């Protein structure tokens, strides 16, 4: 039940997070000269905390992928030729279950290193587009 609710809400929260990051970049770039120092520090802390949490979540997702890969490599390197038939069958069942790496995938989005790079790249490109639009409207 919780997974179904998460699958419904995940795209909304992802889009909301990307739009929030883009708007923070655009706000910082466009209104840097008129902001007070306290407001600059607050926005900088907001962006830093958001990036740290995003990087941490993506790092945890990548660690899950790496650990399941290490389990598979350990099972493949086991000295199975000294074992009896029942233990070899159990080992083969473990290997078959470990062929595909476990990862956190919700709504088609895999949480790993690629996700944080993609989000940062999209946010920076949209912020640059907003800056160019602002400069072209001022001229």
PDB file of C-alpha atoms in Angstrom:
ATOM      1  CA  UNK A   1       0.000   0.000   0.000  1.00  0.00           C
ATOM      2  CA  UNK A   2       2.819   2.404   0.879  1.00  0.00           C
ATOM      3  CA  UNK A   3       4.654   1.525  -2.341  1.00  0.00           C
ATOM      4  CA  UNK A   4       1.557   2.330  -4.400  1.00  0.00           C
ATOM      5  CA  UNK A   5       1.210   5.710  -2.689  1.00  0.00           C
ATOM      6  CA  UNK A   6       4.899   6.384  -3.248  1.00  0.00           C
ATOM      7  CA  UNK A   7       4.657   5.460  -6.927  1.00  0.00           C
ATOM      8  CA  UNK A   8       1.856   7.988  -7.328  1.00  0.00           C
ATOM      9  CA  UNK A   9       3.577  10.805  -5.416  1.00  0.00           C
ATOM     10  CA  UNK A  10       7.190  10.299  -6.572  1.00  0.00           C
ATOM     11  CA  UNK A  11       6.973  12.115  -9.942  1.00  0.00           C
ATOM     12  CA  UNK A  12       5.205  15.058  -8.296  1.00  0.00           C
ATOM     13  CA  UNK A  13       7.873  15.407  -5.611  1.00  0.00           C
ATOM     14  CA  UNK A  14      10.668  15.000  -8.149  1.00  0.00           C
ATOM     15  CA  UNK A  15       9.268  17.750 -10.370  1.00  0.00           C
ATOM     16  CA  UNK A  16       8.619  19.954  -7.348  1.00  0.00           C
ATOM     17  CA  UNK A  17      12.211  19.491  -6.178  1.00  0.00           C
ATOM     18  CA  UNK A  18      13.678  20.273  -9.591  1.00  0.00           C
ATOM     19  CA  UNK A  19      11.485  23.378  -9.959  1.00  0.00           C
ATOM     20  CA  UNK A  20      12.430  24.506  -6.454  1.00  0.00           C
ATOM     21  CA  UNK A  21      16.127  24.116  -7.219  1.00  0.00           C
ATOM     22  CA  UNK A  22      15.754  25.986 -10.520  1.00  0.00           C
ATOM     23  CA  UNK A  23      13.826  28.803  -8.873  1.00  0.00           C
ATOM     24  CA  UNK A  24      16.446  29.094  -6.106  1.00  0.00           C
ATOM     25  CA  UNK A  25      19.215  29.333  -8.716  1.00  0.00           C
ATOM     26  CA  UNK A  26      17.281  31.931 -10.713  1.00  0.00           C
ATOM     27  CA  UNK A  27      16.400  33.942  -7.604  1.00  0.00           C
ATOM     28  CA  UNK A  28      19.990  33.968  -6.416  1.00  0.00           C
ATOM     29  CA  UNK A  29      21.343  34.953  -9.812  1.00  0.00           C
ATOM     30  CA  UNK A  30      18.740  37.635 -10.558  1.00  0.00           C
ATOM     31  CA  UNK A  31      18.435  39.323  -7.178  1.00  0.00           C
ATOM     32  CA  UNK A  32      21.950  39.019  -5.748  1.00  0.00           C
ATOM     33  CA  UNK A  33      22.561  42.760  -5.846  1.00  0.00           C
ATOM     34  CA  UNK A  34      19.348  43.707  -3.984  1.00  0.00           C
ATOM     35  CA  UNK A  35      19.403  41.016  -1.256  1.00  0.00           C
ATOM     36  CA  UNK A  36      20.592  41.623   2.273  1.00  0.00           C
ATOM     37  CA  UNK A  37      23.455  39.555   3.650  1.00  0.00           C
ATOM     38  CA  UNK A  38      21.157  37.600   5.997  1.00  0.00           C
ATOM     39  CA  UNK A  39      18.898  36.609   3.101  1.00  0.00           C
ATOM     40  CA  UNK A  40      21.930  35.522   1.061  1.00  0.00           C
ATOM     41  CA  UNK A  41      23.114  33.332   3.935  1.00  0.00           C
ATOM     42  CA  UNK A  42      19.633  31.817   4.366  1.00  0.00           C
ATOM     43  CA  UNK A  43      19.293  30.963   0.699  1.00  0.00           C
ATOM     44  CA  UNK A  44      22.815  29.584   0.573  1.00  0.00           C
ATOM     45  CA  UNK A  45      22.071  27.344   3.571  1.00  0.00           C
ATOM     46  CA  UNK A  46      18.819  26.177   1.941  1.00  0.00           C
ATOM     47  CA  UNK A  47      20.606  25.244  -1.276  1.00  0.00           C
ATOM     48  CA  UNK A  48      23.487  23.600   0.615  1.00  0.00           C
ATOM     49  CA  UNK A  49      21.142  21.496   2.784  1.00  0.00           C
ATOM     50  CA  UNK A  50      19.053  20.446  -0.208  1.00  0.00           C
ATOM     51  CA  UNK A  51      22.127  19.415  -2.177  1.00  0.00           C
ATOM     52  CA  UNK A  52      23.608  17.538   0.791  1.00  0.00           C
ATOM     53  CA  UNK A  53      20.391  15.578   1.360  1.00  0.00           C
ATOM     54  CA  UNK A  54      20.072  14.776  -2.347  1.00  0.00           C
ATOM     55  CA  UNK A  55      23.692  13.670  -2.594  1.00  0.00           C
ATOM     56  CA  UNK A  56      23.316  11.541   0.552  1.00  0.00           C
ATOM     57  CA  UNK A  57      20.205   9.787  -0.762  1.00  0.00           C
ATOM     58  CA  UNK A  58      21.840   9.108  -4.125  1.00  0.00           C
ATOM     59  CA  UNK A  59      24.996   7.844  -2.381  1.00  0.00           C
ATOM     60  CA  UNK A  60      22.906   5.423  -0.288  1.00  0.00           C
ATOM     61  CA  UNK A  61      21.188   4.138  -3.442  1.00  0.00           C
ATOM     62  CA  UNK A  62      24.562   3.623  -5.139  1.00  0.00           C
ATOM     63  CA  UNK A  63      25.899   1.803  -2.067  1.00  0.00           C
ATOM     64  CA  UNK A  64      22.970  -0.637  -2.265  1.00  0.00           C
ATOM     65  CA  UNK A  65      23.830  -1.372  -5.898  1.00  0.00           C
ATOM     66  CA  UNK A  66      27.532  -1.834  -5.056  1.00  0.00           C
ATOM     67  CA  UNK A  67      26.863  -4.162  -2.101  1.00  0.00           C
ATOM     68  CA  UNK A  68      24.578  -6.437  -4.101  1.00  0.00           C
ATOM     69  CA  UNK A  69      27.209  -6.562  -6.833  1.00  0.00           C
ATOM     70  CA  UNK A  70      29.841  -7.549  -4.242  1.00  0.00           C
ATOM     71  CA  UNK A  71      27.565 -10.309  -2.910  1.00  0.00           C
ATOM     72  CA  UNK A  72      27.192 -11.707  -6.429  1.00  0.00           C
ATOM     73  CA  UNK A  73      30.949 -11.633  -7.036  1.00  0.00           C
ATOM     74  CA  UNK A  74      31.580 -13.392  -3.707  1.00  0.00           C
ATOM     75  CA  UNK A  75      29.061 -16.117  -4.520  1.00  0.00           C
ATOM     76  CA  UNK A  76      30.528 -16.658  -7.977  1.00  0.00           C
ATOM     77  CA  UNK A  77      34.027 -17.046  -6.489  1.00  0.00           C
ATOM     78  CA  UNK A  78      32.964 -19.678  -3.954  1.00  0.00           C
ATOM     79  CA  UNK A  79      34.799 -23.045  -4.216  1.00  0.00           C
ATOM     80  CA  UNK A  80      31.674 -24.990  -5.195  1.00  0.00           C
ATOM     81  CA  UNK A  81      33.537 -27.941  -6.738  1.00  0.00           C
ATOM     82  CA  UNK A  82      34.317 -29.332  -3.233  1.00  0.00           C
ATOM     83  CA  UNK A  83      30.690 -29.287  -2.124  1.00  0.00           C
ATOM     84  CA  UNK A  84      27.947 -31.882  -2.303  1.00  0.00           C
ATOM     85  CA  UNK A  85      25.075 -31.662  -4.792  1.00  0.00           C
ATOM     86  CA  UNK A  86      22.542 -30.107  -2.385  1.00  0.00           C
ATOM     87  CA  UNK A  87      24.880 -27.258  -1.431  1.00  0.00           C
ATOM     88  CA  UNK A  88      25.731 -26.637  -5.096  1.00  0.00           C
ATOM     89  CA  UNK A  89      22.009 -26.350  -5.908  1.00  0.00           C
ATOM     90  CA  UNK A  90      21.528 -23.894  -3.047  1.00  0.00           C
ATOM     91  CA  UNK A  91      24.506 -21.853  -4.286  1.00  0.00           C
ATOM     92  CA  UNK A  92      23.069 -21.787  -7.798  1.00  0.00           C
ATOM     93  CA  UNK A  93      19.736 -20.580  -6.417  1.00  0.00           C
ATOM     94  CA  UNK A  94      21.528 -17.774  -4.547  1.00  0.00           C
ATOM     95  CA  UNK A  95      23.449 -16.833  -7.684  1.00  0.00           C
ATOM     96  CA  UNK A  96      20.263 -16.786  -9.767  1.00  0.00           C
ATOM     97  CA  UNK A  97      18.617 -14.499  -7.202  1.00  0.00           C
ATOM     98  CA  UNK A  98      21.645 -12.169  -7.158  1.00  0.00           C
ATOM     99  CA  UNK A  99      22.120 -11.774 -10.926  1.00  0.00           C
ATOM    100  CA  UNK A 100      20.133  -8.541 -11.025  1.00  0.00           C
ATOM    101  CA  UNK A 101      21.446  -5.803  -8.720  1.00  0.00           C
ATOM    102  CA  UNK A 102      19.022  -4.515  -6.142  1.00  0.00           C
ATOM    103  CA  UNK A 103      18.345  -0.819  -6.480  1.00  0.00           C
ATOM    104  CA  UNK A 104      15.846   1.780  -5.399  1.00  0.00           C
ATOM    105  CA  UNK A 105      13.550   2.434  -8.341  1.00  0.00           C
ATOM    106  CA  UNK A 106      10.351   4.393  -7.929  1.00  0.00           C
ATOM    107  CA  UNK A 107       8.248   5.498 -10.896  1.00  0.00           C
ATOM    108  CA  UNK A 108      11.048   4.548 -13.287  1.00  0.00           C
ATOM    109  CA  UNK A 109      13.631   6.711 -11.505  1.00  0.00           C
ATOM    110  CA  UNK A 110      16.687   4.897 -10.158  1.00  0.00           C
ATOM    111  CA  UNK A 111      18.345   6.525  -7.153  1.00  0.00           C
ATOM    112  CA  UNK A 112      22.087   6.453  -7.863  1.00  0.00           C
ATOM    113  CA  UNK A 113      24.955   8.732  -8.851  1.00  0.00           C
ATOM    114  CA  UNK A 114      23.480   9.347 -12.296  1.00  0.00           C
ATOM    115  CA  UNK A 115      20.339  10.868 -10.767  1.00  0.00           C
ATOM    116  CA  UNK A 116      22.134  13.624  -8.842  1.00  0.00           C
ATOM    117  CA  UNK A 117      24.267  14.505 -11.873  1.00  0.00           C
ATOM    118  CA  UNK A 118      21.173  14.658 -14.077  1.00  0.00           C
ATOM    119  CA  UNK A 119      19.251  16.830 -11.611  1.00  0.00           C
ATOM    120  CA  UNK A 120      22.159  19.251 -11.217  1.00  0.00           C
ATOM    121  CA  UNK A 121      22.685  19.440 -14.984  1.00  0.00           C
ATOM    122  CA  UNK A 122      18.989  20.110 -15.662  1.00  0.00           C
ATOM    123  CA  UNK A 123      18.798  22.715 -12.891  1.00  0.00           C
ATOM    124  CA  UNK A 124      21.888  24.557 -14.108  1.00  0.00           C
ATOM    125  CA  UNK A 125      20.712  24.560 -17.725  1.00  0.00           C
ATOM    126  CA  UNK A 126      17.274  25.926 -16.814  1.00  0.00           C
ATOM    127  CA  UNK A 127      18.840  28.576 -14.590  1.00  0.00           C
ATOM    128  CA  UNK A 128      21.109  29.657 -17.447  1.00  0.00           C
ATOM    129  CA  UNK A 129      18.130  29.846 -19.793  1.00  0.00           C
ATOM    130  CA  UNK A 130      16.305  32.032 -17.279  1.00  0.00           C
ATOM    131  CA  UNK A 131      19.347  34.301 -16.997  1.00  0.00           C
ATOM    132  CA  UNK A 132      19.568  34.689 -20.779  1.00  0.00           C
ATOM    133  CA  UNK A 133      15.852  35.471 -20.943  1.00  0.00           C
ATOM    134  CA  UNK A 134      16.256  38.137 -18.275  1.00  0.00           C
ATOM    135  CA  UNK A 135      19.244  39.694 -20.035  1.00  0.00           C
ATOM    136  CA  UNK A 136      17.483  39.701 -23.395  1.00  0.00           C
ATOM    137  CA  UNK A 137      14.389  41.343 -21.877  1.00  0.00           C
ATOM    138  CA  UNK A 138      16.492  44.117 -20.298  1.00  0.00           C
ATOM    139  CA  UNK A 139      18.180  45.088 -23.579  1.00  0.00           C
TER     140      UNK A 139
END
